[in-house]
Short mmCIF file of C-alpha atoms in Angstrom, two decimals:
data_model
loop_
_atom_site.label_atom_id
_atom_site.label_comp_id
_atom_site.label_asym_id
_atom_site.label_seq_id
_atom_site.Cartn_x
_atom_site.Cartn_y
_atom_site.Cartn_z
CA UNK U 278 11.74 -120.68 198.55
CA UNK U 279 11.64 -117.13 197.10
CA UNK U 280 13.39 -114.03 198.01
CA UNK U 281 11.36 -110.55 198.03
CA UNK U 282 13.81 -108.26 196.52
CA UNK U 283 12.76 -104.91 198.21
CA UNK U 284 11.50 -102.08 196.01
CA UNK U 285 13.83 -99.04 195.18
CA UNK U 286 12.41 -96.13 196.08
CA UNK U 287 12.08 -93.50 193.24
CA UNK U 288 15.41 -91.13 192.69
CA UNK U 289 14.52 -87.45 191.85
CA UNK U 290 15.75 -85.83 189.03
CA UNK U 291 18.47 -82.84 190.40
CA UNK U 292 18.29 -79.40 189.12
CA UNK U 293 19.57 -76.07 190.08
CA UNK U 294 17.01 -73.30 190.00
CA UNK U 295 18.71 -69.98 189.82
CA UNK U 296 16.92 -67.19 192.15
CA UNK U 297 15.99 -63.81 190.54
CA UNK U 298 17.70 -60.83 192.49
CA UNK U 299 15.13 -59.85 195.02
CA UNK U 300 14.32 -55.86 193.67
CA UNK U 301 10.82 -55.23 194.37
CA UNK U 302 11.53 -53.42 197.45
CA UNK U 303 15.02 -52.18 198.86
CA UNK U 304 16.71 -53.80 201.01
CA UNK U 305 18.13 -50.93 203.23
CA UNK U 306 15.57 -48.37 204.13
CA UNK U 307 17.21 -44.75 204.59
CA UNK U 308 16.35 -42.86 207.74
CA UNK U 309 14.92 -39.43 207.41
CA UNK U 310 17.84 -36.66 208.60
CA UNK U 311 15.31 -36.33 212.21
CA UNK U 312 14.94 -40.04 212.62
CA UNK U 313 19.36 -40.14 212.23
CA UNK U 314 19.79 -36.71 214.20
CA UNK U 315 17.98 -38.50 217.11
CA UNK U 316 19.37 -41.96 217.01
CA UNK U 317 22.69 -40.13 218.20
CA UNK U 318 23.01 -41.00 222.46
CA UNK U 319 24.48 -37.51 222.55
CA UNK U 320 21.55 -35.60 220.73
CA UNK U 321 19.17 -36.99 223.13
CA UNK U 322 21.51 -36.12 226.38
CA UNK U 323 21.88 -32.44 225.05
CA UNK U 324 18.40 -32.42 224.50
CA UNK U 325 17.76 -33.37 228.06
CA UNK U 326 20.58 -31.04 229.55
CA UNK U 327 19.20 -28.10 227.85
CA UNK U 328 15.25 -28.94 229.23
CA UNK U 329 16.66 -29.10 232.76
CA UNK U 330 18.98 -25.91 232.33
CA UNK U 331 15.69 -24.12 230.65
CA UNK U 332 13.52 -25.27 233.63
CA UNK U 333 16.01 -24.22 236.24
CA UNK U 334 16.20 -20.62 234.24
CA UNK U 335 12.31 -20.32 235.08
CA UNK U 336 12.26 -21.55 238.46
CA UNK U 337 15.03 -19.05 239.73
CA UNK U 338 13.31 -15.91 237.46
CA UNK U 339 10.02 -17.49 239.61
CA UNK U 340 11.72 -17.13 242.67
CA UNK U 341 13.57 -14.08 242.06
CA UNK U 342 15.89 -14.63 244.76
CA UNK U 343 19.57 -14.96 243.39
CA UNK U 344 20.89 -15.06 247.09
CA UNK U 345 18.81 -18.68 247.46
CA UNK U 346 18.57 -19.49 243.84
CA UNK U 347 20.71 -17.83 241.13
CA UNK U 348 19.54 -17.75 237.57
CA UNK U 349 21.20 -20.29 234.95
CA UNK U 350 22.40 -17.76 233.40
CA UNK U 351 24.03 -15.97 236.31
CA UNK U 352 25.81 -19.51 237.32
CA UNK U 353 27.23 -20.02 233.76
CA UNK U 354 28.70 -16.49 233.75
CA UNK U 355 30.29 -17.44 237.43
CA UNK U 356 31.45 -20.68 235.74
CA UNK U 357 32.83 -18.89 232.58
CA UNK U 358 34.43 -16.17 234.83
CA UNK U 359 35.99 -19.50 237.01
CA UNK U 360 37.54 -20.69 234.32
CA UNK U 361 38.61 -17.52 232.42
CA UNK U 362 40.64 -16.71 236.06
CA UNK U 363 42.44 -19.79 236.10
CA UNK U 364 40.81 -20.11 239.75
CA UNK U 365 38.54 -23.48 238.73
CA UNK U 366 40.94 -25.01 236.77
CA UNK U 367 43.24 -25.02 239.27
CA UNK U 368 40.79 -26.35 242.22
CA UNK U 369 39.97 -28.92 240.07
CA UNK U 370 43.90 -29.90 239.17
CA UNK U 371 44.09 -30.19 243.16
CA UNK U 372 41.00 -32.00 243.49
CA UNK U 373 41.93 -34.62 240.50
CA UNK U 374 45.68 -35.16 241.88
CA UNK U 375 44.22 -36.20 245.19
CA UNK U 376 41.02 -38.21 243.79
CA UNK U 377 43.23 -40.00 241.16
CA UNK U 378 45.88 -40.77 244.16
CA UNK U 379 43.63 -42.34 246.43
CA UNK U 380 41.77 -43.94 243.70
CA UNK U 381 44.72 -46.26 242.20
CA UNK U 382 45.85 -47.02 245.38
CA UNK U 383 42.30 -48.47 246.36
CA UNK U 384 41.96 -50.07 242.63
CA UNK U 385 45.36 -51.87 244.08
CA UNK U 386 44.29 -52.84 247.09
CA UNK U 387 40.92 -54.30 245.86
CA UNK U 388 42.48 -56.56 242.94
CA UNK U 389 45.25 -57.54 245.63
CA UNK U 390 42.56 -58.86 247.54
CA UNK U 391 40.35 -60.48 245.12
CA UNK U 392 43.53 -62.30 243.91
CA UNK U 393 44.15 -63.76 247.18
CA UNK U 394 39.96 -64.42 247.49
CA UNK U 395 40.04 -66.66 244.59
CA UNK U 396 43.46 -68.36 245.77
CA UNK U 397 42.98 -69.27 248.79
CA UNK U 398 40.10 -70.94 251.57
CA UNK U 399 41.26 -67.78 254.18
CA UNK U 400 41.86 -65.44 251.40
CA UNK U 401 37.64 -65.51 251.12
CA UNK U 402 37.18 -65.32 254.62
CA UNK U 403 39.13 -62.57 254.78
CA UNK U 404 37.23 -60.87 251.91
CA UNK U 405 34.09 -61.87 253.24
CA UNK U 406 34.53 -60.48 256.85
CA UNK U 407 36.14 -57.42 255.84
CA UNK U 408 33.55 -56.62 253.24
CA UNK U 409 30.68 -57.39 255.89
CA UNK U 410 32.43 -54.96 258.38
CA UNK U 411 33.75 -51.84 256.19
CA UNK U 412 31.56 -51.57 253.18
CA UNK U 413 28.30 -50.62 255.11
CA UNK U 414 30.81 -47.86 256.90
CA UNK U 415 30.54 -44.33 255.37
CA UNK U 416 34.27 -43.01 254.32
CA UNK U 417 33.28 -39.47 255.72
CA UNK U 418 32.65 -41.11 259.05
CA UNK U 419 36.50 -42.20 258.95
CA UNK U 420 37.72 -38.64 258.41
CA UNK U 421 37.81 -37.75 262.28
CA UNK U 422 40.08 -41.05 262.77
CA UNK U 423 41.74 -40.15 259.70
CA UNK U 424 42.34 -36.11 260.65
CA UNK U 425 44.18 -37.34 263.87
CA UNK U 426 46.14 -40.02 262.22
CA UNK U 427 47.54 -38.11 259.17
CA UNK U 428 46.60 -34.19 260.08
CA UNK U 429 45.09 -32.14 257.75
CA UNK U 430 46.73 -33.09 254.74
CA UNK U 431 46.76 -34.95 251.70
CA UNK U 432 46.72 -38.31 253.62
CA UNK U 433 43.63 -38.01 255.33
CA UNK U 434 41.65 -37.64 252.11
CA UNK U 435 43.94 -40.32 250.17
CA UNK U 436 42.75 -43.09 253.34
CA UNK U 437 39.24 -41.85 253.19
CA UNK U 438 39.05 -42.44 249.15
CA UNK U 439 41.05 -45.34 249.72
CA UNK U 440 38.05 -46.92 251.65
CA UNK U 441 35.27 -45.41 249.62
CA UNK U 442 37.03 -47.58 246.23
CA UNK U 443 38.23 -50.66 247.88
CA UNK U 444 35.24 -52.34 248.95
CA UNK U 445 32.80 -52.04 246.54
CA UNK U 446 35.39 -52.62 243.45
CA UNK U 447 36.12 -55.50 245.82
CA UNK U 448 33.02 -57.43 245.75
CA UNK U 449 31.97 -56.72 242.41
CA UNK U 450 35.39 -57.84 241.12
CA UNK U 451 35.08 -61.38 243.34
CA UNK U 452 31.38 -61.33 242.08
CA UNK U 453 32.45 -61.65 238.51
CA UNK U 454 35.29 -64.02 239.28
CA UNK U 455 32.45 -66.11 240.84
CA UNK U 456 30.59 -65.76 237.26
CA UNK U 457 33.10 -66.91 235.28
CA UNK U 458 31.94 -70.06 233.42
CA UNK U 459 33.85 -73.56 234.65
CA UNK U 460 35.13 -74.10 230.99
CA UNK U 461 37.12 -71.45 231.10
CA UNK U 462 38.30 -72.40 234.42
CA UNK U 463 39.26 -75.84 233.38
CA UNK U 464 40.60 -74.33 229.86
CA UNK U 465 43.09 -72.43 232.03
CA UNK U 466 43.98 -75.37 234.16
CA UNK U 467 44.22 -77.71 231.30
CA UNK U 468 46.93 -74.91 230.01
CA UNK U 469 48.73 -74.79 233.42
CA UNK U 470 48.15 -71.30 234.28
CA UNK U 471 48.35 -71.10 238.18
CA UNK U 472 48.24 -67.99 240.58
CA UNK U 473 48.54 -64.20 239.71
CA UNK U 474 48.96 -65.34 235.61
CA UNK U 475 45.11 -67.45 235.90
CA UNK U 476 43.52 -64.46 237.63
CA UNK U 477 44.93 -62.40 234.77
CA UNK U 478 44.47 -64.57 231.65
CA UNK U 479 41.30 -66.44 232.46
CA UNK U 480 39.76 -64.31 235.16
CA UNK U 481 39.87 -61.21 234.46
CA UNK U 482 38.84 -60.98 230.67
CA UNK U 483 36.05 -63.37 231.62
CA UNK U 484 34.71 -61.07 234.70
CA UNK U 485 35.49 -57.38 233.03
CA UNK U 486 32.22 -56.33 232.73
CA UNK U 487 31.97 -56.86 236.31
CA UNK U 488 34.96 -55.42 236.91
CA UNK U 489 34.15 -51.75 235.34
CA UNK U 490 30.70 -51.77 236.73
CA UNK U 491 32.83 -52.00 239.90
CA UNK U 492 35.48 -49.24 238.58
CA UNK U 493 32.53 -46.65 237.97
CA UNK U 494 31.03 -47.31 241.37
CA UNK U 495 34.31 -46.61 243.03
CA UNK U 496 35.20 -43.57 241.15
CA UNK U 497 31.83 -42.48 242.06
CA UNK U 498 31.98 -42.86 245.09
CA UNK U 499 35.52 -41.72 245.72
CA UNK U 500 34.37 -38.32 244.12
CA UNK U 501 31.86 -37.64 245.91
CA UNK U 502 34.02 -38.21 249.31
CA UNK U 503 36.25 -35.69 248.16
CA UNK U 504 33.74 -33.00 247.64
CA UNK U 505 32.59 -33.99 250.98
CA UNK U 506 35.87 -34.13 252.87
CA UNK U 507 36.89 -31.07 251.55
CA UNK U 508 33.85 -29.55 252.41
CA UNK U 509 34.64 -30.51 256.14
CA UNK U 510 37.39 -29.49 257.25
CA UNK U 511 38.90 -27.31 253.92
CA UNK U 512 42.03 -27.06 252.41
CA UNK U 513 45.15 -29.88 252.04
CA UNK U 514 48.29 -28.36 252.91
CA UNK U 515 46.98 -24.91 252.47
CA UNK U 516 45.75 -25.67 248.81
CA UNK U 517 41.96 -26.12 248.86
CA UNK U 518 40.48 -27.88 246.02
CA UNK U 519 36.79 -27.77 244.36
CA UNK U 520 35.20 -28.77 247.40
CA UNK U 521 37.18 -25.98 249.27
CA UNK U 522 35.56 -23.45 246.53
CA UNK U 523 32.62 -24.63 247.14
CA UNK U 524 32.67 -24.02 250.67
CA UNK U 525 34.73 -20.80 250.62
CA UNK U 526 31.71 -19.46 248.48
CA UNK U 527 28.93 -20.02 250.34
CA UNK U 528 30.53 -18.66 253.65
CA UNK U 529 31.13 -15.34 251.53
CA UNK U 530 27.48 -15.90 250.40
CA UNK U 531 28.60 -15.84 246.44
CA UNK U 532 25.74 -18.45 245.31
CA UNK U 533 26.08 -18.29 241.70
CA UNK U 534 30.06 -19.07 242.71
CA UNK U 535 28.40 -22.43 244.67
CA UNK U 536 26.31 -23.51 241.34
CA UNK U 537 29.28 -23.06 239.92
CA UNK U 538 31.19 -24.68 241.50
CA UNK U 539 28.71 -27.80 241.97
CA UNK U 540 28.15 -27.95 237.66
CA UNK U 541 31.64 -28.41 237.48
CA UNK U 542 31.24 -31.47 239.67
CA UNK U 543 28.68 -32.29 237.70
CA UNK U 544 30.57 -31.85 234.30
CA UNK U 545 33.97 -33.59 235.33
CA UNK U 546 31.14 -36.31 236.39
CA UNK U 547 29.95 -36.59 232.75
CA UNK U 548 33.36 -36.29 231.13
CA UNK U 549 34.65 -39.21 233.13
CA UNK U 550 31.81 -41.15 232.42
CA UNK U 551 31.23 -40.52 228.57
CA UNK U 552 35.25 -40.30 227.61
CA UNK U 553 36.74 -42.58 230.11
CA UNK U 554 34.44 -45.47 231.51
CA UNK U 555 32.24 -45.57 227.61
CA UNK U 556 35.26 -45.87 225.65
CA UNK U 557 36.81 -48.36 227.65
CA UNK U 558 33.19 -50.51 227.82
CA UNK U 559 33.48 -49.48 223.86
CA UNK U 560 37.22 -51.02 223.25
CA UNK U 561 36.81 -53.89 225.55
CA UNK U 562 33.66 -55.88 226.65
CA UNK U 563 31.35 -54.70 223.40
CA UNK U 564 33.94 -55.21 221.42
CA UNK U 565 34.34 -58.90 222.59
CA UNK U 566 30.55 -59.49 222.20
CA UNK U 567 30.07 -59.40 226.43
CA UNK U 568 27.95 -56.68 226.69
CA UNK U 569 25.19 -55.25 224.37
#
């Protein structure tokens, strides 16, 4: 009886082949200076800013009415002379202290209640029901309740921006703790966090961007319920803020004063978006590869 003795395959011969640097064409391609100029986020927004304030500029010389429409040029000499005074600067110092009250207090309340939301069975009832009642509720439509609660003063705008934060930075903040993947869940578990340190630790890194998209709807829509509120019923404690300007303004019929004072909503707006909110998104969630 014979054995087949199975054939070995072939073994091929090793070598190293050394690869010729690769020089035929480079391997960075320089940008022209235009092609750089306009890759820059801020070149493009000044580019649009100054279409829309030379398109404005024409409308109101169109409509050669400065009493319904003041020139761009008119309103940046009432916003230069604003400022020069000290008389903007210090509506807006009013404005911010209240706005920046009301808004931690809200951004304190929300994460309270998101905390208890992801801790407990009636802590998400609780967040559920109040959500489904209060966040479909304009904040100006509180400020009569609020007026006879607190008077005119400082309170009644801090409740009213109070309620324009909470509830949306309160489901968007319970919306990314709902995202967060279970591996990190269980990694936290498996570590033993429990309570306020999981929600901190685990939670909240996981659901930030959520969580600013939240921040940056409430601090929009906090500031725009203090221009309104102060446009209702005036001053706080005799000190009347930008919204106050605003209003003063227009009774004395000083339009280019109103355009005024509404860029400077505008520009606070766009300073608190590009300095604050951007370099936050910039140090944080881009940083740790969670947003694009």
């Amino acid at each position: 009886m014979s054995t087949l003795t199975p054939p070995i395959p072939p073994v091929r011969p090793e070598y190293e082949r050394t690869l010729e640097p690769f020089t035929e064409v480079p391997l960075e391609r320089v940008l022209p200076w235009p092609a750089r100029i306009w890759a820059q986020p801020g070149v493009r927004k000044g580019l649009i800013l100054v279409v829309i304030a030379v398109l404005w500029e024409l409308a109101a010389r169109w409509q050669d009415n400065d009493l319904l429409l003041p020139t761009f040029t008119a309103t940046a000499r009432a916003l230069f002379e604003g400022l020069a005074s000290g008389e903007l600067i210090e509506k807006v110092r009013i404005s911010l202290a209240v706005l920046l009250q009301g808004y931690l207090a809200g951004v304190l309340l929300a994460f309270a209640l998101t905390t208890l939301a992801v801790s407990t069975q009636i802590g998400r009832d609780l967040l559920d029901t109040l959500t489904s009642m209060f966040n479909p509720l304009p904040a100006i439509a509180l400020l009569p309740l609020a007026l006879l609660w607190f008077g005119l003063g400082r309170g009644s705008l801090v409740f009213v921006l109070i309620h324009s934060v909470l509830w949306p930075l309160a489901l968007n903040t319970y919306a990314g703790f709902q995202g967060v993947p279970e591996t990190l869940r269980m990694a936290g578990r498996n570590y033993g966090l429990k309570g306020l340190r999981y929600v901190l630790q685990i939670l909240v890194p996981a659901a930030l961007p959520s969580i600013l998209s939240g921040l940056k709807i409430g601090w929009a829509f906090a500031w725009r319920t203090l221009i309104a509120a102060e446009l209702v019923f005036g001053a706080s404690s005799g000190k009347g803020g930008l919204g106050w300007y605003i209003f003063q303004n227009r009774n004395e019929l000083y339009t280019d004063r109103v355009f005024a004072g509404l860029a400077m909503v505008v520009l606070i707006g766009l300073l608190v978006e590009s300095l604050g909110f951007k370099t936050l998104e910039r140090l944080t969630v881009r940083r740790w590869g969670q947003q694009r």
